[in-house]
Structures are given as structure tokens and as C-alpha cells.
Coordinates of N, CA and C in Angstrom, one line a residue:
Chain A
E681 N -45.2 -37.5 66.7 CA -43.9 -36.8 66.6 C -42.9 -37.7 65.9
P682 N -42.2 -37.1 64.9 CA -41.2 -38.0 64.1 C -40.1 -38.4 65.0
E683 N -39.6 -39.6 64.7 CA -38.6 -40.2 65.6 C -37.6 -41.0 64.7
V684 N -36.4 -41.2 65.3 CA -35.4 -42.1 64.6 C -35.8 -43.5 65.0
T685 N -35.8 -44.4 64.1 CA -36.0 -45.8 64.4 C -34.8 -46.6 64.0
Q686 N -34.6 -47.7 64.7 CA -33.5 -48.6 64.5 C -33.9 -50.0 64.5
T687 N -33.4 -50.8 63.6 CA -33.6 -52.2 63.6 C -32.4 -53.0 63.4
P688 N -32.2 -54.2 63.9 CA -33.1 -54.8 65.0 C -32.9 -54.1 66.3
S689 N -33.7 -54.5 67.3 CA -33.5 -53.9 68.6 C -32.4 -54.7 69.3
H690 N -32.2 -56.0 68.9 CA -31.2 -56.8 69.5 C -30.6 -57.8 68.4
Q691 N -29.3 -57.8 68.2 CA -28.7 -58.6 67.2 C -27.7 -59.5 67.9
V692 N -27.8 -60.8 67.7 CA -26.8 -61.7 68.2 C -26.0 -62.3 67.0
T693 N -24.7 -62.3 67.1 CA -23.9 -62.8 66.0 C -22.7 -63.6 66.5
Q694 N -22.2 -64.4 65.7 CA -20.9 -65.1 66.0 C -19.7 -64.2 65.6
M695 N -18.7 -64.3 66.4 CA -17.4 -63.6 66.1 C -17.0 -64.0 64.7
G696 N -16.6 -62.9 64.0 CA -16.1 -63.1 62.6 C -17.2 -62.9 61.6
Q697 N -18.4 -62.8 62.0 CA -19.5 -62.6 61.1 C -19.7 -61.1 60.8
E698 N -20.3 -60.8 59.7 CA -20.7 -59.4 59.4 C -22.1 -59.0 59.9
V699 N -22.3 -57.8 60.3 CA -23.6 -57.4 60.7 C -23.9 -56.0 60.1
I700 N -25.1 -55.8 59.8 CA -25.6 -54.5 59.3 C -26.7 -54.0 60.3
L701 N -26.4 -52.9 60.8 CA -27.4 -52.2 61.7 C -28.1 -51.1 60.9
R702 N -29.4 -51.1 61.1 CA -30.2 -50.2 60.2 C -30.8 -49.1 61.1
C703 N -30.9 -48.0 60.4 CA -31.5 -46.8 61.1 C -32.3 -46.0 60.0
V704 N -33.4 -45.5 60.5 CA -34.2 -44.6 59.6 C -34.2 -43.3 60.4
P705 N -33.4 -42.3 59.9 CA -33.4 -41.0 60.5 C -34.8 -40.3 60.3
I706 N -34.9 -39.2 61.0 CA -36.1 -38.3 60.8 C -36.0 -37.8 59.4
S707 N -37.2 -37.7 58.7 CA -37.1 -37.6 57.2 C -36.5 -36.3 56.7
N708 N -36.6 -35.2 57.4 CA -36.0 -34.0 56.8 C -34.7 -33.6 57.5
H709 N -34.1 -34.6 58.2 CA -32.8 -34.4 58.8 C -31.7 -34.6 57.7
L710 N -30.6 -34.0 57.9 CA -29.5 -34.0 56.9 C -28.2 -34.5 57.5
Y711 N -28.1 -34.5 58.8 CA -26.8 -35.0 59.4 C -27.1 -36.3 60.1
F712 N -26.3 -37.3 60.0 CA -26.6 -38.6 60.6 C -25.3 -39.0 61.4
Y713 N -25.5 -39.8 62.4 CA -24.4 -40.2 63.3 C -24.6 -41.6 63.8
W714 N -23.5 -42.2 64.1 CA -23.5 -43.5 64.8 C -22.6 -43.3 66.1
Y715 N -23.2 -43.9 67.2 CA -22.5 -43.9 68.4 C -22.5 -45.3 68.9
R716 N -21.6 -45.7 69.9 CA -21.8 -46.9 70.6 C -21.6 -46.7 72.0
Q717 N -22.2 -47.6 72.8 CA -22.1 -47.5 74.3 C -21.9 -49.0 74.8
I718 N -20.6 -49.3 75.1 CA -20.4 -50.6 75.8 C -21.1 -50.6 77.1
L719 N -21.6 -51.7 77.5 CA -22.5 -51.8 78.7 C -21.8 -51.1 79.9
G720 N -22.5 -50.2 80.5 CA -22.1 -49.5 81.7 C -21.0 -48.5 81.5
Q721 N -20.7 -48.2 80.2 CA -19.6 -47.2 79.9 C -20.2 -46.0 79.2
K722 N -19.3 -45.1 78.9 CA -19.7 -43.9 78.3 C -20.1 -44.1 76.8
V723 N -20.8 -43.1 76.3 CA -21.1 -43.2 74.8 C -19.9 -42.7 74.1
E724 N -19.6 -43.4 72.9 CA -18.5 -43.1 72.1 C -19.0 -42.8 70.7
F725 N -18.5 -41.7 70.2 CA -18.8 -41.3 68.8 C -18.1 -42.2 67.8
L726 N -18.8 -42.6 66.8 CA -18.2 -43.4 65.7 C -18.0 -42.5 64.5
V727 N -19.1 -42.0 64.0 CA -19.0 -41.4 62.7 C -20.2 -40.4 62.5
S728 N -19.9 -39.4 61.7 CA -21.0 -38.5 61.2 C -21.0 -38.5 59.7
F729 N -22.2 -38.3 59.1 CA -22.4 -38.5 57.7 C -23.3 -37.3 57.2
Y730 N -22.8 -36.7 56.2 CA -23.6 -35.5 55.6 C -23.4 -35.5 54.1
N731 N -24.4 -35.2 53.4 CA -24.3 -35.1 52.0 C -23.7 -36.3 51.3
N732 N -24.2 -37.5 51.8 CA -23.8 -38.8 51.2 C -22.3 -39.1 51.4
E733 N -21.7 -38.5 52.3 CA -20.3 -38.9 52.6 C -20.0 -38.7 54.1
I734 N -19.0 -39.4 54.5 CA -18.5 -39.3 55.9 C -18.0 -37.9 56.2
S735 N -18.5 -37.3 57.2 CA -18.1 -36.0 57.6 C -16.9 -36.0 58.6
E736 N -17.1 -36.8 59.6 CA -16.0 -37.0 60.6 C -16.1 -38.5 61.1
K737 N -15.0 -39.0 61.5 CA -15.0 -40.3 62.1 C -14.0 -40.3 63.3
S738 N -14.2 -41.2 64.2 CA -13.3 -41.3 65.4 C -12.3 -42.4 65.1
E739 N -11.4 -42.5 66.1 CA -10.4 -43.5 65.9 C -10.9 -44.9 66.0
I740 N -12.1 -45.0 66.6 CA -12.7 -46.4 66.7 C -13.2 -46.8 65.3
F741 N -13.6 -45.9 64.5 CA -14.2 -46.2 63.2 C -13.1 -46.5 62.2
D742 N -12.6 -47.8 62.3 CA -11.5 -48.2 61.4 C -12.1 -49.0 60.2
D743 N -11.2 -49.7 59.5 CA -11.7 -50.3 58.3 C -12.7 -51.4 58.5
Q744 N -12.9 -51.8 59.7 CA -13.9 -52.8 60.0 C -15.3 -52.3 59.9
F745 N -15.4 -50.9 59.9 CA -16.7 -50.3 59.9 C -16.9 -49.6 58.6
S746 N -18.2 -49.5 58.2 CA -18.6 -48.7 57.1 C -20.0 -48.2 57.2
V747 N -20.3 -47.1 56.6 CA -21.7 -46.6 56.7 C -22.2 -46.3 55.3
E748 N -23.5 -46.3 55.1 CA -24.1 -46.2 53.8 C -25.5 -45.6 54.0
R749 N -25.8 -44.8 53.0 CA -27.2 -44.4 52.9 C -27.7 -44.9 51.6
P750 N -28.2 -46.2 51.6 CA -28.5 -46.9 50.3 C -29.7 -46.3 49.6
D751 N -30.6 -45.6 50.3 CA -31.7 -45.0 49.6 C -32.0 -43.7 50.4
G752 N -33.2 -43.1 50.1 CA -33.5 -41.9 50.7 C -33.9 -41.9 52.2
S753 N -34.0 -43.1 52.7 CA -34.5 -43.2 54.1 C -33.6 -43.9 55.1
N754 N -32.9 -45.0 54.6 CA -32.1 -45.8 55.5 C -30.7 -45.3 55.7
F755 N -30.1 -45.5 56.8 CA -28.7 -45.2 57.1 C -28.2 -46.4 57.9
T756 N -27.2 -47.1 57.3 CA -26.7 -48.3 57.8 C -25.3 -48.3 58.3
L757 N -25.0 -49.1 59.3 CA -23.7 -49.3 59.9 C -23.3 -50.7 59.6
K758 N -22.3 -51.0 58.9 CA -21.8 -52.3 58.7 C -20.6 -52.6 59.5
I759 N -20.6 -53.7 60.2 CA -19.4 -54.1 60.9 C -18.9 -55.5 60.3
R760 N -17.8 -55.4 59.7 CA -17.2 -56.6 59.1 C -16.4 -57.4 60.1
S761 N -16.5 -58.7 60.0 CA -15.7 -59.6 60.9 C -15.8 -59.1 62.4
T762 N -17.0 -59.3 62.9 CA -17.2 -58.8 64.3 C -16.3 -59.4 65.3
K763 N -15.9 -58.7 66.3 CA -15.1 -59.1 67.4 C -15.9 -59.1 68.7
L764 N -15.4 -59.8 69.7 CA -16.1 -59.8 71.0 C -16.3 -58.4 71.6
E765 N -15.3 -57.6 71.4 CA -15.3 -56.3 71.9 C -16.3 -55.3 71.2
D766 N -16.9 -55.8 70.1 CA -17.8 -55.0 69.4 C -19.2 -55.1 70.1
S767 N -19.4 -55.9 71.0 CA -20.6 -56.0 71.8 C -20.9 -54.7 72.5
A768 N -22.0 -54.1 72.2 CA -22.3 -52.8 72.7 C -23.7 -52.4 72.2
M769 N -24.2 -51.3 72.7 CA -25.4 -50.7 72.2 C -25.0 -49.7 71.1
Y770 N -25.6 -49.8 70.0 CA -25.3 -48.9 68.9 C -26.5 -47.9 68.7
F771 N -26.2 -46.6 68.8 CA -27.2 -45.6 68.6 C -27.0 -44.9 67.3
C772 N -28.0 -44.7 66.6 CA -28.1 -43.8 65.5 C -28.7 -42.5 65.9
A773 N -28.3 -41.4 65.3 CA -28.9 -40.1 65.6 C -28.9 -39.3 64.4
S774 N -29.8 -38.3 64.4 CA -29.9 -37.4 63.2 C -30.1 -35.9 63.7
S775 N -29.8 -35.0 62.9 CA -30.0 -33.6 63.2 C -30.4 -32.8 62.0
T776 N -30.9 -31.6 62.2 CA -31.3 -30.8 61.1 C -31.0 -29.3 61.3
P777 N -30.7 -28.6 60.3 CA -30.4 -27.1 60.5 C -31.6 -26.4 61.1
L778 N -32.8 -27.0 60.9 CA -34.0 -26.3 61.4 C -34.0 -26.3 62.9
A779 N -33.3 -27.3 63.5 CA -33.2 -27.3 65.0 C -31.9 -26.8 65.4
G780 N -31.2 -26.1 64.5 CA -29.9 -25.5 64.9 C -28.8 -26.5 64.8
W781 N -29.0 -27.7 64.2 CA -27.9 -28.7 64.0 C -27.6 -29.4 65.4
N782 N -27.6 -28.6 66.5 CA -27.0 -29.2 67.7 C -27.9 -30.1 68.4
E783 N -29.2 -30.1 68.2 CA -30.1 -31.1 68.9 C -30.1 -32.3 68.0
Q784 N -29.4 -33.4 68.6 CA -29.4 -34.6 67.9 C -30.5 -35.5 68.5
F785 N -31.3 -36.1 67.6 CA -32.4 -37.0 68.0 C -31.8 -38.4 67.9
F786 N -31.9 -39.1 69.0 CA -31.3 -40.5 69.0 C -32.4 -41.5 68.8
G787 N -32.0 -42.6 68.1 CA -32.9 -43.7 68.1 C -32.8 -44.6 69.3
P788 N -33.6 -45.6 69.4 CA -33.6 -46.4 70.7 C -32.5 -47.3 70.8
G789 N -31.7 -47.5 69.8 CA -30.5 -48.3 69.9 C -30.7 -49.7 69.4
T790 N -29.6 -50.3 69.0 CA -29.5 -51.8 68.7 C -28.5 -52.4 69.6
R791 N -28.9 -53.4 70.4 CA -27.9 -54.0 71.2 C -27.3 -55.2 70.4
L792 N -26.0 -55.1 70.2 CA -25.3 -56.1 69.5 C -24.5 -57.0 70.5
T793 N -24.7 -58.2 70.3 CA -24.0 -59.2 71.2 C -23.2 -60.1 70.3
V794 N -21.9 -60.1 70.5 CA -21.0 -61.0 69.7 C -20.6 -62.1 70.5
L795 N -20.8 -63.3 70.1 CA -20.5 -64.5 70.8 C -19.2 -65.2 70.3
Chain B
A372 N -5.2 -36.7 78.4 CA -6.2 -36.1 79.3 C -7.6 -36.3 78.8
Q373 N -8.6 -36.5 79.7 CA -9.9 -36.7 79.3 C -10.5 -35.4 78.7
K374 N -11.3 -35.6 77.7 CA -11.9 -34.4 77.1 C -13.1 -33.9 77.9
I375 N -13.8 -34.9 78.5 CA -15.0 -34.5 79.4 C -14.8 -35.3 80.7
T376 N -14.9 -34.6 81.8 CA -14.8 -35.2 83.1 C -16.1 -34.9 83.9
Q377 N -16.7 -36.0 84.3 CA -17.8 -35.9 85.3 C -17.4 -36.6 86.5
T378 N -17.2 -35.9 87.6 CA -16.6 -36.4 88.8 C -17.6 -37.0 89.8
Q379 N -18.9 -36.9 89.5 CA -19.9 -37.4 90.4 C -20.6 -38.7 89.8
P380 N -20.1 -39.9 90.2 CA -20.7 -41.1 89.6 C -22.2 -41.2 90.0
G381 N -22.6 -40.7 91.2 CA -23.9 -40.8 91.7 C -24.3 -39.6 92.5
M382 N -25.6 -39.2 92.3 CA -26.1 -38.1 93.1 C -27.5 -38.4 93.5
F383 N -27.9 -37.8 94.7 CA -29.2 -38.0 95.2 C -29.8 -36.6 95.4
V384 N -31.1 -36.4 95.1 CA -31.7 -35.1 95.4 C -33.1 -35.4 95.8
Q385 N -33.6 -34.5 96.7 CA -35.0 -34.6 97.2 C -35.9 -34.0 96.1
E386 N -37.0 -34.7 95.9 CA -38.0 -34.2 95.0 C -38.3 -32.7 95.3
K387 N -38.4 -31.9 94.2 CA -38.7 -30.5 94.2 C -37.5 -29.6 94.5
E388 N -36.4 -30.2 94.9 CA -35.2 -29.5 95.1 C -34.4 -29.3 93.8
A389 N -33.4 -28.4 93.8 CA -32.6 -28.2 92.6 C -31.3 -29.1 92.8
V390 N -30.7 -29.5 91.7 CA -29.5 -30.2 91.8 C -28.5 -29.8 90.7
T391 N -27.2 -29.8 91.0 CA -26.2 -29.4 90.0 C -25.4 -30.6 89.7
L392 N -25.3 -31.0 88.4 CA -24.4 -32.0 87.9 C -23.2 -31.4 87.3
D393 N -22.0 -31.8 87.8 CA -20.8 -31.2 87.3 C -20.2 -31.8 86.0
C394 N -19.6 -30.9 85.3 CA -18.9 -31.3 84.0 C -17.8 -30.3 83.8
T395 N -16.6 -30.8 83.6 CA -15.5 -30.0 83.1 C -15.0 -30.6 81.8
Y396 N -14.4 -29.7 81.0 CA -14.0 -30.2 79.7 C -12.6 -29.7 79.4
D397 N -12.0 -30.3 78.4 CA -10.6 -29.9 78.0 C -10.5 -29.7 76.5
T398 N -10.2 -28.5 76.1 CA -10.0 -28.3 74.7 C -9.2 -27.0 74.5
S399 N -8.5 -27.0 73.4 CA -7.7 -25.8 73.0 C -8.4 -25.1 71.8
D400 N -9.4 -25.7 71.3 CA -10.1 -25.2 70.2 C -11.0 -24.0 70.6
P401 N -11.0 -22.9 70.0 CA -11.9 -21.8 70.5 C -13.4 -22.0 70.2
S402 N -13.6 -22.9 69.2 CA -15.0 -23.2 68.8 C -15.4 -24.6 69.2
Y403 N -16.3 -24.7 70.1 CA -16.8 -26.0 70.5 C -18.2 -25.9 71.0
G404 N -18.8 -27.0 71.2 CA -20.2 -27.0 71.8 C -20.3 -28.0 72.9
L405 N -21.1 -27.7 73.8 CA -21.3 -28.5 75.0 C -22.8 -29.0 75.1
F406 N -23.0 -30.2 75.4 CA -24.3 -30.8 75.4 C -24.5 -31.6 76.7
W407 N -25.8 -31.7 77.1 CA -26.2 -32.6 78.1 C -27.3 -33.5 77.6
Y408 N -27.1 -34.8 77.9 CA -28.1 -35.8 77.5 C -28.6 -36.6 78.8
K409 N -29.8 -37.0 78.7 CA -30.4 -37.9 79.8 C -30.6 -39.3 79.2
Q410 N -30.2 -40.3 80.0 CA -30.4 -41.7 79.6 C -31.2 -42.4 80.7
P411 N -32.5 -42.5 80.5 CA -33.3 -43.2 81.5 C -32.9 -44.7 81.5
S412 N -33.4 -45.5 82.4 CA -33.1 -46.9 82.5 C -33.5 -47.7 81.3
S413 N -34.5 -47.1 80.6 CA -34.9 -47.8 79.3 C -33.9 -47.7 78.2
G414 N -32.9 -46.8 78.4 CA -31.7 -46.8 77.5 C -31.6 -45.8 76.4
E415 N -32.7 -45.1 76.1 CA -32.7 -44.1 75.1 C -31.9 -42.9 75.5
M416 N -31.3 -42.2 74.6 CA -30.6 -40.9 74.8 C -31.5 -39.8 74.5
I417 N -31.6 -38.9 75.4 CA -32.5 -37.7 75.2 C -31.7 -36.4 75.3
F418 N -31.7 -35.6 74.3 CA -31.0 -34.3 74.3 C -31.7 -33.4 75.3
L419 N -30.9 -32.7 76.1 CA -31.5 -31.8 77.1 C -31.2 -30.3 76.7
I420 N -29.9 -30.0 76.5 CA -29.5 -28.6 76.4 C -28.2 -28.5 75.7
Y421 N -28.0 -27.4 75.0 CA -26.7 -27.1 74.2 C -26.2 -25.7 74.6
Q422 N -24.9 -25.6 74.7 CA -24.2 -24.4 74.9 C -23.1 -24.2 73.9
G423 N -23.1 -23.2 73.1 CA -21.9 -23.0 72.2 C -20.9 -22.2 72.9
S424 N -19.6 -22.3 72.4 CA -18.5 -21.7 73.1 C -18.6 -20.2 73.0
Y425 N -19.2 -19.7 71.9 CA -19.3 -18.2 71.8 C -20.6 -17.6 72.3
D426 N -21.4 -18.5 72.8 CA -22.7 -18.0 73.4 C -22.4 -17.1 74.6
Q427 N -22.9 -16.0 74.7 CA -22.7 -15.1 75.8 C -23.5 -15.4 77.0
Q428 N -24.7 -16.0 76.8 CA -25.6 -16.3 77.9 C -25.6 -17.8 78.2
N429 N -25.9 -18.1 79.4 CA -26.1 -19.5 79.7 C -27.4 -20.0 79.1
A430 N -27.3 -21.3 78.6 CA -28.4 -21.9 77.9 C -29.4 -22.3 79.0
T431 N -30.7 -22.2 78.6 CA -31.8 -22.7 79.5 C -32.8 -23.3 78.6
E432 N -33.4 -24.4 79.2 CA -34.5 -25.2 78.5 C -35.4 -25.7 79.6
G433 N -36.4 -24.9 79.8 CA -37.4 -25.3 80.9 C -36.7 -25.4 82.2
R434 N -36.8 -26.6 82.8 CA -36.2 -26.7 84.2 C -34.6 -26.9 84.1
Y435 N -34.1 -27.0 82.9 CA -32.7 -27.3 82.8 C -31.9 -26.0 82.4
S436 N -30.8 -25.7 83.1 CA -30.0 -24.6 82.7 C -28.5 -25.1 82.8
L437 N -27.7 -24.5 81.9 CA -26.3 -24.9 81.9 C -25.5 -23.7 82.4
N438 N -24.8 -24.0 83.5 CA -23.9 -23.0 84.1 C -22.6 -23.0 83.4
F439 N -22.4 -22.2 82.4 CA -21.2 -22.2 81.6 C -20.2 -21.2 82.1
Q440 N -19.0 -21.7 82.6 CA -17.9 -20.9 83.1 C -16.7 -21.2 82.2
K441 N -16.6 -20.4 81.2 CA -15.6 -20.7 80.1 C -14.2 -20.7 80.7
A442 N -13.8 -19.7 81.5 CA -12.5 -19.7 82.0 C -12.1 -20.9 82.9
R443 N -13.1 -21.4 83.5 CA -12.9 -22.6 84.4 C -13.1 -23.9 83.6
K444 N -13.6 -23.8 82.3 CA -13.9 -24.9 81.5 C -14.9 -25.8 82.2
S445 N -15.9 -25.2 82.7 CA -16.9 -26.1 83.3 C -18.3 -25.8 82.6
A446 N -19.1 -26.8 82.6 CA -20.5 -26.7 82.0 C -21.4 -27.5 82.8
N447 N -21.7 -27.0 84.0 CA -22.6 -27.8 84.9 C -24.0 -27.7 84.5
L448 N -24.7 -28.8 84.7 CA -26.2 -28.8 84.4 C -26.9 -28.6 85.8
V449 N -27.8 -27.7 85.7 CA -28.7 -27.4 86.9 C -30.1 -27.8 86.5
I450 N -30.6 -28.7 87.4 CA -32.0 -29.1 87.2 C -32.8 -28.5 88.4
S451 N -33.8 -27.7 88.1 CA -34.6 -27.1 89.1 C -35.8 -27.9 89.4
A452 N -36.3 -27.8 90.6 CA -37.6 -28.5 90.9 C -37.6 -29.9 90.5
S453 N -36.7 -30.7 91.0 CA -36.5 -32.1 90.5 C -37.8 -32.9 90.7
Q454 N -38.0 -33.8 89.7 CA -39.2 -34.7 89.6 C -38.7 -36.1 89.7
L455 N -39.6 -37.0 90.1 CA -39.2 -38.4 90.1 C -38.7 -38.9 88.8
G456 N -39.3 -38.4 87.7 CA -39.0 -38.8 86.4 C -37.6 -38.3 85.9
D457 N -36.9 -37.5 86.7 CA -35.6 -37.0 86.4 C -34.5 -38.1 86.8
S458 N -34.9 -39.1 87.5 CA -34.0 -40.2 87.9 C -33.5 -40.8 86.6
A459 N -32.2 -40.8 86.4 CA -31.6 -41.3 85.1 C -30.1 -41.1 85.2
M460 N -29.4 -41.6 84.1 CA -28.0 -41.2 83.9 C -28.0 -39.9 83.1
Y461 N -27.0 -39.1 83.4 CA -26.8 -37.8 82.7 C -25.4 -37.7 82.2
F462 N -25.3 -37.5 80.9 CA -24.0 -37.4 80.2 C -23.8 -36.0 79.7
C463 N -22.6 -35.5 80.0 CA -22.1 -34.3 79.4 C -21.3 -34.7 78.2
A464 N -21.4 -33.9 77.2 CA -20.6 -34.2 75.9 C -20.1 -32.9 75.3
M465 N -19.1 -33.0 74.5 CA -18.5 -31.9 73.8 C -18.3 -32.2 72.3
R466 N -18.6 -31.2 71.5 CA -18.3 -31.3 70.1 C -17.1 -30.4 69.9
E467 N -16.0 -31.0 69.4 CA -14.8 -30.3 69.1 C -14.3 -30.8 67.7
A468 N -14.2 -29.8 66.8 CA -13.8 -30.1 65.4 C -14.7 -31.3 64.8
N469 N -15.9 -31.2 65.1 CA -16.9 -32.2 64.6 C -16.7 -33.6 65.1
Q470 N -15.9 -33.8 66.1 CA -15.8 -35.0 66.9 C -16.6 -34.8 68.2
F471 N -17.2 -35.9 68.7 CA -18.0 -35.8 69.9 C -17.4 -36.6 71.0
Y472 N -17.3 -36.1 72.2 CA -16.7 -36.7 73.3 C -17.7 -36.7 74.4
F473 N -17.9 -37.9 75.1 CA -18.9 -38.0 76.2 C -18.1 -38.2 77.5
G474 N -18.7 -37.8 78.6 CA -18.2 -38.1 79.9 C -18.7 -39.5 80.3
T475 N -18.3 -39.9 81.5 CA -18.7 -41.2 82.0 C -20.1 -41.2 82.7
G476 N -20.7 -40.0 82.8 CA -22.0 -40.0 83.3 C -22.2 -39.8 84.8
T477 N -23.3 -39.3 85.2 CA -23.7 -39.2 86.6 C -25.1 -39.8 86.7
S478 N -25.2 -40.7 87.7 CA -26.5 -41.3 87.9 C -27.2 -40.5 89.0
L479 N -28.4 -39.9 88.6 CA -29.2 -39.1 89.5 C -30.4 -39.9 90.0
T480 N -30.5 -39.9 91.3 CA -31.7 -40.5 91.9 C -32.5 -39.4 92.6
V481 N -33.8 -39.3 92.3 CA -34.6 -38.3 92.9 C -35.4 -39.1 94.0
I482 N -35.3 -38.6 95.2 CA -36.0 -39.2 96.3 C -37.3 -38.5 96.6
P483 N -38.4 -39.3 96.8 CA -39.7 -38.7 97.1 C -39.7 -38.1 98.5

């Protein structure tokens, strides 16, 4: 069964460094999302991406963040100049009109630790 | 005000019994969608069920059903015939104007 994959599973970085989190959505999906979940807290929406551009973004998704679909398969989240409070699990998700758009398939997440 | 409120931080249910997980939401947008996700201890997020604001009937997916009461702005998840594998965190979420809002979750423990 096709699935969303994310790499790396765990990323440790120093405060102030840039990180790129990678996601490979399910191949025929058209809508892509990034969420984050600080340990023990609720999931927070960051951004949705459709047709090679940002569709919606939350207040959290400020200039520190950017997303890109550099090729036909990868979907990346870049965090510039990481802060301690960026430590969280980052989930990528994708959806398709064939599943009615509403069923989002989540990846296993990347745990980001900022030291 | 919170967009999504889940008032039950933890719930217990006997195996094979039904359980209801509460969710209320706040929106003035007539068009919105409501979701439930399961997050096992392994951490992945699993989509369970979706209800659109204009859907006339309550959504059902196997043992999951969504008790949608629009006037009360509630979207409770009902799990019938609980199984040990249902033990997990459950998150209610809403899509409003293409933004997504999650509740704080309910931890469900199924007791053998």
C-alpha cells in the first residue's frame, strides 16, 4: 500500500542552524501539508501546498519557514535559523481528490531536536 | 476562543464496549469539515473519519461513527465494540477556510 515517507526520522541541530525536512508524498496525490506537534501537545497546522504554490499557511509559518517541491516526488520544509522552540515532531501529509480530498495520509514524522 | 475543544484528557473503556469521545468546535463559517485522527504510542497519525458541515447524515467508517450535532457544534466520535488496539490518543480537528485546527486530544485506554 502506498504511503507517505519522511526523512530523517530524527534530526538534531544546533540553534541557529538551518534544517531541511524531507517528505515523499503518495505519488498521485496533489495536496501536501506540513504539521508540527510539540511533545505532549496538540498537532498544529503549518502550511498546505497545491499546484506548486502555498495554498494556506498558519500564523506559525513565518519567514523562518519555507516549503518547496524541488522535483516530482519530494516535498521539503526548510527551517532557517532554528530556535529551541522549533523542537517538535514534524508531520508531512498528502491528499488526493480520488479520496475526496479530506482523507489526509500522514507520514511517520521527523523528530527535530534543537540544542 | 479555542477552535476545537476536547474536554476528556483520558478515557477508559472495557473491551467490546462502546465509547464516546467528545469534541466541540467554534466557527462562524458555514462551510467547514470535521476530522478525527488516531495517534498510537508509535506516533503516527491515522485518519479515521470525516464529516462535512453540509452533510445531512452522520459519517460512519466501520466501527467509527461521528455524532454530528450542528446546532450544538459538537462532533463526538463513537467507537463501537472497542478493541485493545484502539488504545491511543484521539484528536478531533476542523478545517475552516483551508486552515486546520486540532484539539488537545483524548487518551483512550481499552481495558481487557
